[in-house]
mmCIF file of C-alpha atoms in Angstrom:
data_model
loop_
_atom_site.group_PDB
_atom_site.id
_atom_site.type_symbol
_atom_site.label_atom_id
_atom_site.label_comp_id
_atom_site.label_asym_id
_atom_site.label_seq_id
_atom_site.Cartn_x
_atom_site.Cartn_y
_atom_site.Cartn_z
ATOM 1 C CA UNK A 1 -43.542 -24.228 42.510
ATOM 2 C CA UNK A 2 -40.775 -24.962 39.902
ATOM 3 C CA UNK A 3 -38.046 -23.662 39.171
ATOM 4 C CA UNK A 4 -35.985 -23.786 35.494
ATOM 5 C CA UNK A 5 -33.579 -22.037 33.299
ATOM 6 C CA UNK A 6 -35.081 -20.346 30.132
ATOM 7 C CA UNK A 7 -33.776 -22.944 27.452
ATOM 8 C CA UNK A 8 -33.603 -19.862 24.905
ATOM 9 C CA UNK A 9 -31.221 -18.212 26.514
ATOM 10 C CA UNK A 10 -28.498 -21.205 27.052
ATOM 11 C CA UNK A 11 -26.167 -21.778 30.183
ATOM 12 C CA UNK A 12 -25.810 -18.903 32.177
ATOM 13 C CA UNK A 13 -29.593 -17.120 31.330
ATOM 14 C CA UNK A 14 -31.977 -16.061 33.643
ATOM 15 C CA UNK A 15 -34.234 -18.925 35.586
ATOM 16 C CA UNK A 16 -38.440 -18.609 36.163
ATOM 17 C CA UNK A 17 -40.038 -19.472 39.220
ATOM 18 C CA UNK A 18 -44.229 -19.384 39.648
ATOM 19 C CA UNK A 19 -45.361 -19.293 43.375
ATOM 20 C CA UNK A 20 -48.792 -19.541 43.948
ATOM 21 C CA UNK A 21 -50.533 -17.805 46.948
ATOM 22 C CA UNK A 22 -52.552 -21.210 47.679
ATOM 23 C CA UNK A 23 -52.721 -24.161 45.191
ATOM 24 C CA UNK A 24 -56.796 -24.743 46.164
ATOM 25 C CA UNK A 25 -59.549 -22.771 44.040
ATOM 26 C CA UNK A 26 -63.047 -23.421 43.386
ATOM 27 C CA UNK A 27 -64.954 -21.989 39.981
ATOM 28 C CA UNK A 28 -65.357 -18.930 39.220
ATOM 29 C CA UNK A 29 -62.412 -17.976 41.732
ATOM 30 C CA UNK A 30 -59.219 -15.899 40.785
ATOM 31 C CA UNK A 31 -55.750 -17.546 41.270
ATOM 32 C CA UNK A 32 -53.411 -15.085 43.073
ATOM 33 C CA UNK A 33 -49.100 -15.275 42.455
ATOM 34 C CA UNK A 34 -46.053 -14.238 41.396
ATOM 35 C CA UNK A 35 -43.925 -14.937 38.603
ATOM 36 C CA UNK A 36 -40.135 -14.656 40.288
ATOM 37 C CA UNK A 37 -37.327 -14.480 37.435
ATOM 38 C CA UNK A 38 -34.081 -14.136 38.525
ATOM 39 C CA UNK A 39 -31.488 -12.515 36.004
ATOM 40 C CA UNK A 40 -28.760 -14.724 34.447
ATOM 41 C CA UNK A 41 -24.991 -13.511 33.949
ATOM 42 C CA UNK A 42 -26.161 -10.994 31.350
ATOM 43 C CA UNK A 43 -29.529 -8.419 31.026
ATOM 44 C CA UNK A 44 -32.354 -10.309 29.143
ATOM 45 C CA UNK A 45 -35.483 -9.281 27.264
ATOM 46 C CA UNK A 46 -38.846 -11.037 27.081
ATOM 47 C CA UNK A 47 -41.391 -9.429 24.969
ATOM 48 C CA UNK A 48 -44.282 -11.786 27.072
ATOM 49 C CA UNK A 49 -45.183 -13.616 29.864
ATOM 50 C CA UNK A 50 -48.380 -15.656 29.892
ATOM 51 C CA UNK A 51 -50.305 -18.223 32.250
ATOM 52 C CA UNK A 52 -52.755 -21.085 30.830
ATOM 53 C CA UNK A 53 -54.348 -23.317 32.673
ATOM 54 C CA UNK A 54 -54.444 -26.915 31.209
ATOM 55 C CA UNK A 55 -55.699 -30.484 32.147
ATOM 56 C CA UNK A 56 -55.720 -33.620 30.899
ATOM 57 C CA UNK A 57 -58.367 -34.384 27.959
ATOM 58 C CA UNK A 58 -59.492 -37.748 26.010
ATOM 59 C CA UNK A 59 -60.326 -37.521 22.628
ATOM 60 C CA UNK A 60 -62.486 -40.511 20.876
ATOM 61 C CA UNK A 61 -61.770 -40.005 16.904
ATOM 62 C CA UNK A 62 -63.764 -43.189 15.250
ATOM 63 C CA UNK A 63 -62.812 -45.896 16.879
ATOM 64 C CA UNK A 64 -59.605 -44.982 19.022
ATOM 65 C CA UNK A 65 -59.396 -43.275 21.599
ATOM 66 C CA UNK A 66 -56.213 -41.290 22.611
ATOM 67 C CA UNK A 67 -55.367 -38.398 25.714
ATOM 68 C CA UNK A 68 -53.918 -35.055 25.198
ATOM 69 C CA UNK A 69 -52.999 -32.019 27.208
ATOM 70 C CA UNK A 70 -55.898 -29.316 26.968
ATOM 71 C CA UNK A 71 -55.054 -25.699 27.157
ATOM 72 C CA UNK A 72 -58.654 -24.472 27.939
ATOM 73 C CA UNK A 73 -57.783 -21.165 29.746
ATOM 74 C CA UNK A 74 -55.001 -18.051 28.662
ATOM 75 C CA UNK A 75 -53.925 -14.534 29.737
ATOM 76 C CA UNK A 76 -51.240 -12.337 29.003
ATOM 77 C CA UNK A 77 -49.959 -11.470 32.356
ATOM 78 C CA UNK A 78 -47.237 -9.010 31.510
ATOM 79 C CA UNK A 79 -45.257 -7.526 27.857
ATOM 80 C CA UNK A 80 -42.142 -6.327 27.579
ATOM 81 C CA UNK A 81 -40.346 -7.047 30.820
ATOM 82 C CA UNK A 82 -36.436 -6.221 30.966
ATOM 83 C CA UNK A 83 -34.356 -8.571 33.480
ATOM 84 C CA UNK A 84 -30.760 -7.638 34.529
ATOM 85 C CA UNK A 85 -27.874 -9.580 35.147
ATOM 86 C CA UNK A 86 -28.147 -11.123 38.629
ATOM 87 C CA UNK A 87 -31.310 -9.140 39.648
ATOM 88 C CA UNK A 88 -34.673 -10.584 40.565
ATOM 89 C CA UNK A 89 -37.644 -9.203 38.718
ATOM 90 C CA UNK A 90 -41.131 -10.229 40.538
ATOM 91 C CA UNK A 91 -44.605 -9.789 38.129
ATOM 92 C CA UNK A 92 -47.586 -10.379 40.187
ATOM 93 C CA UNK A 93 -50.652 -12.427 38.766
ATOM 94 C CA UNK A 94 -54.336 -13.054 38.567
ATOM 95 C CA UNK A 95 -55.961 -16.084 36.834
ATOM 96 C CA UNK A 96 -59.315 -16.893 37.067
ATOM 97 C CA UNK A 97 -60.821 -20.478 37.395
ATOM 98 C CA UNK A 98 -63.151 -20.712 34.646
ATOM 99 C CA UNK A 99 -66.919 -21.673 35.857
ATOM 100 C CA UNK A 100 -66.474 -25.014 33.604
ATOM 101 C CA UNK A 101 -63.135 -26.166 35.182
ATOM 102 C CA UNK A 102 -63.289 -29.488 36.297
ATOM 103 C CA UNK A 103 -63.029 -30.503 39.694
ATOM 104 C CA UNK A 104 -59.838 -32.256 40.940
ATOM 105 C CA UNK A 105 -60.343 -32.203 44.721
ATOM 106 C CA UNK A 106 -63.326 -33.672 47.094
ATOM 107 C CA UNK A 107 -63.993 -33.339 50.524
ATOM 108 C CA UNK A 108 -59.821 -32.326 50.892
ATOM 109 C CA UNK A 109 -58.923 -35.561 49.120
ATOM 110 C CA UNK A 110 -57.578 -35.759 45.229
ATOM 111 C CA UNK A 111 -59.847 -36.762 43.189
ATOM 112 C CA UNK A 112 -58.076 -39.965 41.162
ATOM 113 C CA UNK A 113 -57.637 -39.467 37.560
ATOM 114 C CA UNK A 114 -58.347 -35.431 38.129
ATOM 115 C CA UNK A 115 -55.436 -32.999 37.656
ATOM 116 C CA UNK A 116 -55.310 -28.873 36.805
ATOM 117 C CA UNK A 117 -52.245 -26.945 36.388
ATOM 118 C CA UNK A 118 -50.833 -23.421 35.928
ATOM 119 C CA UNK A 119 -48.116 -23.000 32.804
ATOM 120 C CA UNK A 120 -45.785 -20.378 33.064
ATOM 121 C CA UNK A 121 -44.867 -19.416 29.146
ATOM 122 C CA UNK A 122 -42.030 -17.005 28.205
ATOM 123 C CA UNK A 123 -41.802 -15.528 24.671
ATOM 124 C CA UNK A 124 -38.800 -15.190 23.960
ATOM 125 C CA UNK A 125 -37.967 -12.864 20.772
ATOM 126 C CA UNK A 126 -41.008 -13.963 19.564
ATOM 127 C CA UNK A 127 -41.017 -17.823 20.256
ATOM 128 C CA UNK A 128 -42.590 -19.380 23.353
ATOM 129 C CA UNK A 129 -41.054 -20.884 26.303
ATOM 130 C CA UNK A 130 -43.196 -23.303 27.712
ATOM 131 C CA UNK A 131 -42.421 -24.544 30.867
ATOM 132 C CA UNK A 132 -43.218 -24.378 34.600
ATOM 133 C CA UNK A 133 -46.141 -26.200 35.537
ATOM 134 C CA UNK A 134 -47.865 -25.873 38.579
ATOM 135 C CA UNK A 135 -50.647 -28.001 40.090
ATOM 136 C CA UNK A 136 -54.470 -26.610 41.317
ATOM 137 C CA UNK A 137 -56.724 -28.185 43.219
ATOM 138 C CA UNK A 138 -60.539 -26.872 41.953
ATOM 139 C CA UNK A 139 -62.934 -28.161 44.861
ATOM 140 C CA UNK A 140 -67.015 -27.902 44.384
ATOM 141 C CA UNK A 141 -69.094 -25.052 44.677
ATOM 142 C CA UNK A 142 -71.416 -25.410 47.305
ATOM 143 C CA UNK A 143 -74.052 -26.348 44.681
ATOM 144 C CA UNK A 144 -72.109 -28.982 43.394
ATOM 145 C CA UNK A 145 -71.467 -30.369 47.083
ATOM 146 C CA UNK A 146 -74.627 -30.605 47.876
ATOM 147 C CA UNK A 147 -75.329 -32.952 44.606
ATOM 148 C CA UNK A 148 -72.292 -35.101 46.265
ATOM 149 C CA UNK A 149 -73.911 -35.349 49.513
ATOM 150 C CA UNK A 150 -76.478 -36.663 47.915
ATOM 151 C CA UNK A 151 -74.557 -39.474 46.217
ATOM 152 C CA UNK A 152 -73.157 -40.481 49.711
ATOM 153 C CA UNK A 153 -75.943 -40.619 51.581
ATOM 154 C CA UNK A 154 -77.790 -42.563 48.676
ATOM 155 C CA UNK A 155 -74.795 -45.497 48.561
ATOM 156 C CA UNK A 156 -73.242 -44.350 45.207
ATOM 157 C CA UNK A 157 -69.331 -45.719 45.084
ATOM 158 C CA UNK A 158 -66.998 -43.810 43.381
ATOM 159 C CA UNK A 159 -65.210 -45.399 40.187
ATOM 160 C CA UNK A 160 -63.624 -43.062 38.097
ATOM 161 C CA UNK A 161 -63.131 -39.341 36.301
ATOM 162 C CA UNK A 162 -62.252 -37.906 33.755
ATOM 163 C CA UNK A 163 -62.810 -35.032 30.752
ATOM 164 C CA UNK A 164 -63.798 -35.706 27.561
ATOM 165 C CA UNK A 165 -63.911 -33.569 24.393
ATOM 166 C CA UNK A 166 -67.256 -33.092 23.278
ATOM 167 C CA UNK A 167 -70.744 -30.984 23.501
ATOM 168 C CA UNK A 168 -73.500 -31.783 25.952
ATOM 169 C CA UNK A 169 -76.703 -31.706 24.905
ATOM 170 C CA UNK A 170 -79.297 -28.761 25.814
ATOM 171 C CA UNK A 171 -76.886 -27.231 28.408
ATOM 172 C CA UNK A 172 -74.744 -23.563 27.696
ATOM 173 C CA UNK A 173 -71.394 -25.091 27.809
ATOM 174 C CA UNK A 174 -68.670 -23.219 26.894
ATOM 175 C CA UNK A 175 -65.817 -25.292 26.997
ATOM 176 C CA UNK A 176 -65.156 -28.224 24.351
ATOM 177 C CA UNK A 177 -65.098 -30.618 26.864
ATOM 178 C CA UNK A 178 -66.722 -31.776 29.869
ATOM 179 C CA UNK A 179 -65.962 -33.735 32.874
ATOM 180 C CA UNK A 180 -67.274 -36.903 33.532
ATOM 181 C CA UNK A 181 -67.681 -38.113 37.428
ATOM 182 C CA UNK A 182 -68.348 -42.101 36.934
ATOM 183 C CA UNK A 183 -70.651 -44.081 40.056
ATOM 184 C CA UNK A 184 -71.310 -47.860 41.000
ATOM 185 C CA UNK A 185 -75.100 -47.434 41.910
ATOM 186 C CA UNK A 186 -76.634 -48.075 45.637
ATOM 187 C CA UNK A 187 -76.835 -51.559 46.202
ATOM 188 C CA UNK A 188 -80.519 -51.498 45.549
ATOM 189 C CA UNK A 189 -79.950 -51.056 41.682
ATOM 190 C CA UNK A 190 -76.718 -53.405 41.413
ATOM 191 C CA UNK A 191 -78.841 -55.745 39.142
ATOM 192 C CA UNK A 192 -80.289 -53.205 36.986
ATOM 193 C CA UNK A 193 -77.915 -50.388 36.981
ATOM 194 C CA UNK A 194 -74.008 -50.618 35.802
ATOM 195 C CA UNK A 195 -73.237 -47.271 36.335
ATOM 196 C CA UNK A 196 -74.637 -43.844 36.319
ATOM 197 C CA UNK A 197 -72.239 -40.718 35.557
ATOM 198 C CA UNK A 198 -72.626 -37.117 36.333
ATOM 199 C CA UNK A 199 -71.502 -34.320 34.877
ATOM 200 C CA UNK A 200 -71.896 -30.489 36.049
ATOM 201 C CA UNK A 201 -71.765 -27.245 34.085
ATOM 202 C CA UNK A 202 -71.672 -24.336 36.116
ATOM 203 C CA UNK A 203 -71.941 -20.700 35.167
ATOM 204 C CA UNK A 204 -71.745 -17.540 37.538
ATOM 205 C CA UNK A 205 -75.926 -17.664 38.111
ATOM 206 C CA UNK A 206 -76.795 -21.566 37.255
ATOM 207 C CA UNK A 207 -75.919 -25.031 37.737
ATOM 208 C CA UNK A 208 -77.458 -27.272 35.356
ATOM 209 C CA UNK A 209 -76.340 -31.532 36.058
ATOM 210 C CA UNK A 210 -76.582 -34.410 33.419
ATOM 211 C CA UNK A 211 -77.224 -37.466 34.702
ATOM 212 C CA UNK A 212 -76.615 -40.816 32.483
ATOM 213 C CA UNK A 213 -77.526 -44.393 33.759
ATOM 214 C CA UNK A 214 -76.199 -47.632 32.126
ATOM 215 C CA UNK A 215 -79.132 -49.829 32.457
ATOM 216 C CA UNK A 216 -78.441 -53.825 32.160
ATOM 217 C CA UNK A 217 -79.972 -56.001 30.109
ATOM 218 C CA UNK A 218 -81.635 -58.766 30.383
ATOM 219 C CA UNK A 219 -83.493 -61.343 29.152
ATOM 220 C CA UNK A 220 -87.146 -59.662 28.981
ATOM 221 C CA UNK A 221 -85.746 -56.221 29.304
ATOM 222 C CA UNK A 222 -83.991 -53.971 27.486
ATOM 223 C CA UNK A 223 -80.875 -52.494 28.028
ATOM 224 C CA UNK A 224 -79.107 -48.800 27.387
ATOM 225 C CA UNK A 225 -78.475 -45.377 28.254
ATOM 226 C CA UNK A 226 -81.030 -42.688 30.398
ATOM 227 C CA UNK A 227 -80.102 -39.138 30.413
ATOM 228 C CA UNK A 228 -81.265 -36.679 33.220
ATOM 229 C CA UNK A 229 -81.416 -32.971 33.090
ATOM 230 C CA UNK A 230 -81.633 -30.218 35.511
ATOM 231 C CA UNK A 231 -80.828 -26.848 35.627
ATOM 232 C CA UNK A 232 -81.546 -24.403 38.782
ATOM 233 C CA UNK A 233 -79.372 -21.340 40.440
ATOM 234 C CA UNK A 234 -76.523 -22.524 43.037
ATOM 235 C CA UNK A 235 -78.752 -21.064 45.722
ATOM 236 C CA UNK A 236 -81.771 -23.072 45.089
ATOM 237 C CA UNK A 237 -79.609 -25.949 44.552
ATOM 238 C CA UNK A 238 -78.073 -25.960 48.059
ATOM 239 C CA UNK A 239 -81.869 -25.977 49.076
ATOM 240 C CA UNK A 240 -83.096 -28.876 47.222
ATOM 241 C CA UNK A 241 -84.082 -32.673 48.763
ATOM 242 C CA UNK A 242 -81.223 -34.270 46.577
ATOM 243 C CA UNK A 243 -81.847 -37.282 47.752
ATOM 244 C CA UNK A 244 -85.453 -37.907 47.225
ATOM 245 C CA UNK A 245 -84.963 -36.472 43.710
ATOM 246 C CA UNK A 246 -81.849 -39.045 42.585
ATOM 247 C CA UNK A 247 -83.742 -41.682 44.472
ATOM 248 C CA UNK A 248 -86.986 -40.751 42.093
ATOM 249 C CA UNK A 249 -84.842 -40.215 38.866
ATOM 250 C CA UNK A 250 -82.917 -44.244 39.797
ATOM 251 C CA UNK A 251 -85.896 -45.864 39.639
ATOM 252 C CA UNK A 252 -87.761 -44.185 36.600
ATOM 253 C CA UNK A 253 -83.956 -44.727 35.069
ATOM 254 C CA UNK A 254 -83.985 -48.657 36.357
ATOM 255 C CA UNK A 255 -87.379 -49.624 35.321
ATOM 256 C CA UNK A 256 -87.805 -47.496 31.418
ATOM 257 C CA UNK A 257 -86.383 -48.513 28.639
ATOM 258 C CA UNK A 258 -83.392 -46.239 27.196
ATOM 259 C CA UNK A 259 -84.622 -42.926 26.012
ATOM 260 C CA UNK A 260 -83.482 -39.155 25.534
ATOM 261 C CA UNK A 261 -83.909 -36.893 28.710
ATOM 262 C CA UNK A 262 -87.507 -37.416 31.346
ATOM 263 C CA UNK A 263 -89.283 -33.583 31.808
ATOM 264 C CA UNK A 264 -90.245 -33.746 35.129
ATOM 265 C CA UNK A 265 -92.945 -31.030 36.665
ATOM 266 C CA UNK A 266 -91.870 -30.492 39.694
ATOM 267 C CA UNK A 267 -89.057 -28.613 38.290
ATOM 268 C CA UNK A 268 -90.712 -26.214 35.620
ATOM 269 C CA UNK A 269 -90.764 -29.158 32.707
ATOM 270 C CA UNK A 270 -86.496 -28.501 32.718
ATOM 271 C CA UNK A 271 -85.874 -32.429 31.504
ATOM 272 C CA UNK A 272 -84.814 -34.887 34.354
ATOM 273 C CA UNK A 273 -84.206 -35.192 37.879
ATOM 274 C CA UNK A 274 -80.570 -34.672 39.047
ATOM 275 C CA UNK A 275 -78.980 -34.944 42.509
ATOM 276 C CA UNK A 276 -76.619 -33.451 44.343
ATOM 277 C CA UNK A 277 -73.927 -33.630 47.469
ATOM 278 C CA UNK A 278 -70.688 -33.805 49.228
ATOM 279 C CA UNK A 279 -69.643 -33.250 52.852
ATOM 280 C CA UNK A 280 -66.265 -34.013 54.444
ATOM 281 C CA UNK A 281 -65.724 -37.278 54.432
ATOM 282 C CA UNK A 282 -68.372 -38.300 51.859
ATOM 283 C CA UNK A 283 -68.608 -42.265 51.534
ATOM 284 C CA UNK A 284 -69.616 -42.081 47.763
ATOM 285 C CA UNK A 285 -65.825 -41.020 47.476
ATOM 286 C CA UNK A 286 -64.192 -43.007 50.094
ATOM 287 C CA UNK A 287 -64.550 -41.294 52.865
ATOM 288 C CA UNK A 288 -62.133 -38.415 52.612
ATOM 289 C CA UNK A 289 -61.562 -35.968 55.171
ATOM 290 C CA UNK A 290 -61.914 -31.887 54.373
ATOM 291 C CA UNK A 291 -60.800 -29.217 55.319
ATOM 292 C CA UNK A 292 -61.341 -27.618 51.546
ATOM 293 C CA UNK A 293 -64.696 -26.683 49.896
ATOM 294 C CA UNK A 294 -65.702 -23.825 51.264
ATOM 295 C CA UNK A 295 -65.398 -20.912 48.549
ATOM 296 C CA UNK A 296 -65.438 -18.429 51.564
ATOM 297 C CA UNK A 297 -61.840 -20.062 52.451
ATOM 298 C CA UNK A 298 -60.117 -18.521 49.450
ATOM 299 C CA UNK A 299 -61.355 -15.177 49.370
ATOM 300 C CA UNK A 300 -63.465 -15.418 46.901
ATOM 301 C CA UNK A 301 -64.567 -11.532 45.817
ATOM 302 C CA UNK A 302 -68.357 -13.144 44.288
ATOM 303 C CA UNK A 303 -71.375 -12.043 46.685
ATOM 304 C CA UNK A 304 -72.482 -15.684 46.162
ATOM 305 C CA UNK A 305 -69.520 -17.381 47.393
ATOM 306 C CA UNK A 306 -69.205 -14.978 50.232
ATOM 307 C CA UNK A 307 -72.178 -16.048 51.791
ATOM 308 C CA UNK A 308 -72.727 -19.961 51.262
ATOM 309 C CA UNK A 309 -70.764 -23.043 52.164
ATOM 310 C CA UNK A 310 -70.686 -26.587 51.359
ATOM 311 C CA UNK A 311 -68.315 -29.446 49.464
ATOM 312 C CA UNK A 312 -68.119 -31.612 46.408
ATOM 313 C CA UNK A 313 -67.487 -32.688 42.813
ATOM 314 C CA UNK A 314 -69.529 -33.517 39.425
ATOM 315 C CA UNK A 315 -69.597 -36.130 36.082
ATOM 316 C CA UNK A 316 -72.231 -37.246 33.457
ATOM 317 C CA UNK A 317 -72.472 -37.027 29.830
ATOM 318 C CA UNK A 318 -75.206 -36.335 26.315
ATOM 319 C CA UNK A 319 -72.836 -36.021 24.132
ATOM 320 C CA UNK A 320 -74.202 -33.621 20.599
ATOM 321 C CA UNK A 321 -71.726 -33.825 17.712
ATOM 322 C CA UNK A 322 -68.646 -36.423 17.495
ATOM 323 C CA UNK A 323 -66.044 -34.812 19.571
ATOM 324 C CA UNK A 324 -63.461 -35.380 16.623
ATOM 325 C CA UNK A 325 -65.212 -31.958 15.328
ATOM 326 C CA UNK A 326 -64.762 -29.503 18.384
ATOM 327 C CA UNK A 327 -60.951 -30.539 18.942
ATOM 328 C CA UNK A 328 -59.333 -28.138 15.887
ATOM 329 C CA UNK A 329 -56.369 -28.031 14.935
ATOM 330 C CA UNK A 330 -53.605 -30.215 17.346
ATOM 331 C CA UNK A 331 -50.019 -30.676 17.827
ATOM 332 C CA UNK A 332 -47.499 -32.645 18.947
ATOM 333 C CA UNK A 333 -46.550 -31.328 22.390
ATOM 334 C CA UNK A 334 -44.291 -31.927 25.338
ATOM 335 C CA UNK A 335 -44.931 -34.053 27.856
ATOM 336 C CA UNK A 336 -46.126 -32.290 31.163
ATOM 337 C CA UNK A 337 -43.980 -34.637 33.657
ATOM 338 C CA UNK A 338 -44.615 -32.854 36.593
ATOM 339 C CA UNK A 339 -48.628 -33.164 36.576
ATOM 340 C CA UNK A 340 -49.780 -35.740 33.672
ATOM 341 C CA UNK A 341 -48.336 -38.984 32.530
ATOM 342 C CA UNK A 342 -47.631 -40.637 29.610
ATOM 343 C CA UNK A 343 -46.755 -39.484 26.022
ATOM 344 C CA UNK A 344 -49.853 -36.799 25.421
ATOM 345 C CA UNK A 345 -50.708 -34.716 22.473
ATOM 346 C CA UNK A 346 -50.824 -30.684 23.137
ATOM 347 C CA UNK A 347 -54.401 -29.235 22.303
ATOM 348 C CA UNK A 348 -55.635 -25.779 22.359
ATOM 349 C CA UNK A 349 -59.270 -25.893 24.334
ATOM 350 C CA UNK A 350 -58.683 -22.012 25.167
ATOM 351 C CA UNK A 351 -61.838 -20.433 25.898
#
């Protein structure tokens, strides 16, 4: 919750103030609030009020590398709203989560490197008044626990996070960007693994995973990437022996050579074997405690949310097309102090 004075009206013009009924959210969930503005010293007119969600986005162009603030979700909550002098004016909200968002939140713990927030934007006779930021934590679908749990039990460490613009490969992802959950392998691999990232994209029937292992050199072996594939519905997923299946996929990832995705059987020919997981407390993320990750908490109106529980998060990455080409048209932007850090460009990833 922030609250600010409308810069386009000057000293003495009305001030916005977003509340949020809770700050947590999972997929495919609504955000519930209010927009509060409280009149200034004379009546005001906005033609619009709108709410975006936005998160932090890198963007590899050649061979730099730089972050910006992504836009990737937009509606038009309320035109034409009339504010007098000293009164407060309250415009109630709904934003949905979008099925792609990335996860910022495990097992009730932030997830490092991981932030969402809503903007609050005022036009203003016809120019916008950006402003108002406030943070959401997104925690796992059930589905996408379970995968954690799976990484915890297994002895994956977390390392890092983040989203990157770009396509994956051979999954229906609708965003221009992806997030990208990064693991130090189980001890067992440590001398033939680096690292193996996962990456989730969820819609309102499926979750398909992409796995990626670094694989180390050496000097009668080869080094270089394997990519995993898997795509099932969140009910079957919750279902699934997670850990036999990573445990399978490590060590056909440890012992081939780097290659494109592995069809395995077992799971209809889809290429790769994926895993899943995440309870409270899941070691693969240091052990956090939670009391979040259960869709059911938030009211969520879906029939599949109502009736299945779990916890987690999600990363990995096949990257089709340089990501250069999906990022459009940016802009110099302001700096989001209150969630993101650093001097960031402003990009439109609206859906």
């Amino acid at each position: 919750m922030f609250k600010r004075l409308l810069s386009a009206f000057g000293v003495g013009g009305p001030s916005v103030d977003t509340v949020l009924d809770t700050p947590h959210a999972v997929p495919g969930q609504a955000v519930t609030g209010q927009v509060r503005i409280q009149g200034g010293s004379n009546d005001a007119e906005i033609g619009e009020i709108a709410l975006s969600l936005v998160t932090r986005v890198e963007v590899e162009s050649g061979d730099h590398e730089f972050a910006g603030t992504g836009e990737f979700h937009r509606v038009v909550v309320q035109h034409g709203v009339r504010v007098p002098a000293q009164q407060l004016v309250t415009v109630p909200f709904q934003l949905m989560i979008p099925w792609e968002a990335p996860i910022t939140a495990v097992g009730g713990g932030q997830l490092p490197g991981m932030t969402v927030g809503v903007r609050t934007e005022l036009v203003i006779a016809g120019a916008p008044d950006k402003g108002d930021l406030d943070p959401v934590e997104v925690h796992p679908l059930p589905s996408q626990d379970a995968v954690l749990d799976a990484f915890g039990r297994l002895g994956f460490h977390f390392h890092s996070a983040d989203v990157e613009a770009g396509r994956l490969y051979g999954v229906p992802q609708q965003l221009p960007f992806f997030q990208e959950l990064e693991f130090y392998p189980p001890a067992a691999f440590s001398g033939r693994l680096n690292q193996v990232e996962l990456t989730f994209v969820a819609t309102p029937h499926e979750l398909h995973v992409v796995l990626e292992a670094d694989k180390r050199g050496g000097l009668f072996r080869q080094g270089g990437d394997t990519f995993g594939r898997f795509s099932t519905t969140h009910v079957d997923a919750e279902n699934q022996d997670w850990v036999g299946l990573i445990g399978q996929w490590l060590e056909q990832a440890a012992e081939r050579g780097p290659s494109g995705h592995h069809g395995n059987p077992a799971f209809g020919g889809h290429p790769g074997n994926p895993a899943f997981g995440g309870h409270p407390g899941n070691p693969a993320f240091g052990g956090y405690p939670g009391p979040y990750g259960h869709p059911g908490q938030y009211g969520h109106p879906d029939e599949y949310h109502q009736h299945h529980e779990r916890r987690g998060p999600g990363m990995g990455g096949v990257i089709a097309g340089a990501a250069a080409g999906v990022v459009g048209g940016m802009v110099l932007g302001e700096v989001m102090e209150e969630v993101f850090e650093g001097d960031e460009e402003e990009m439109d990833f609206e859906e």
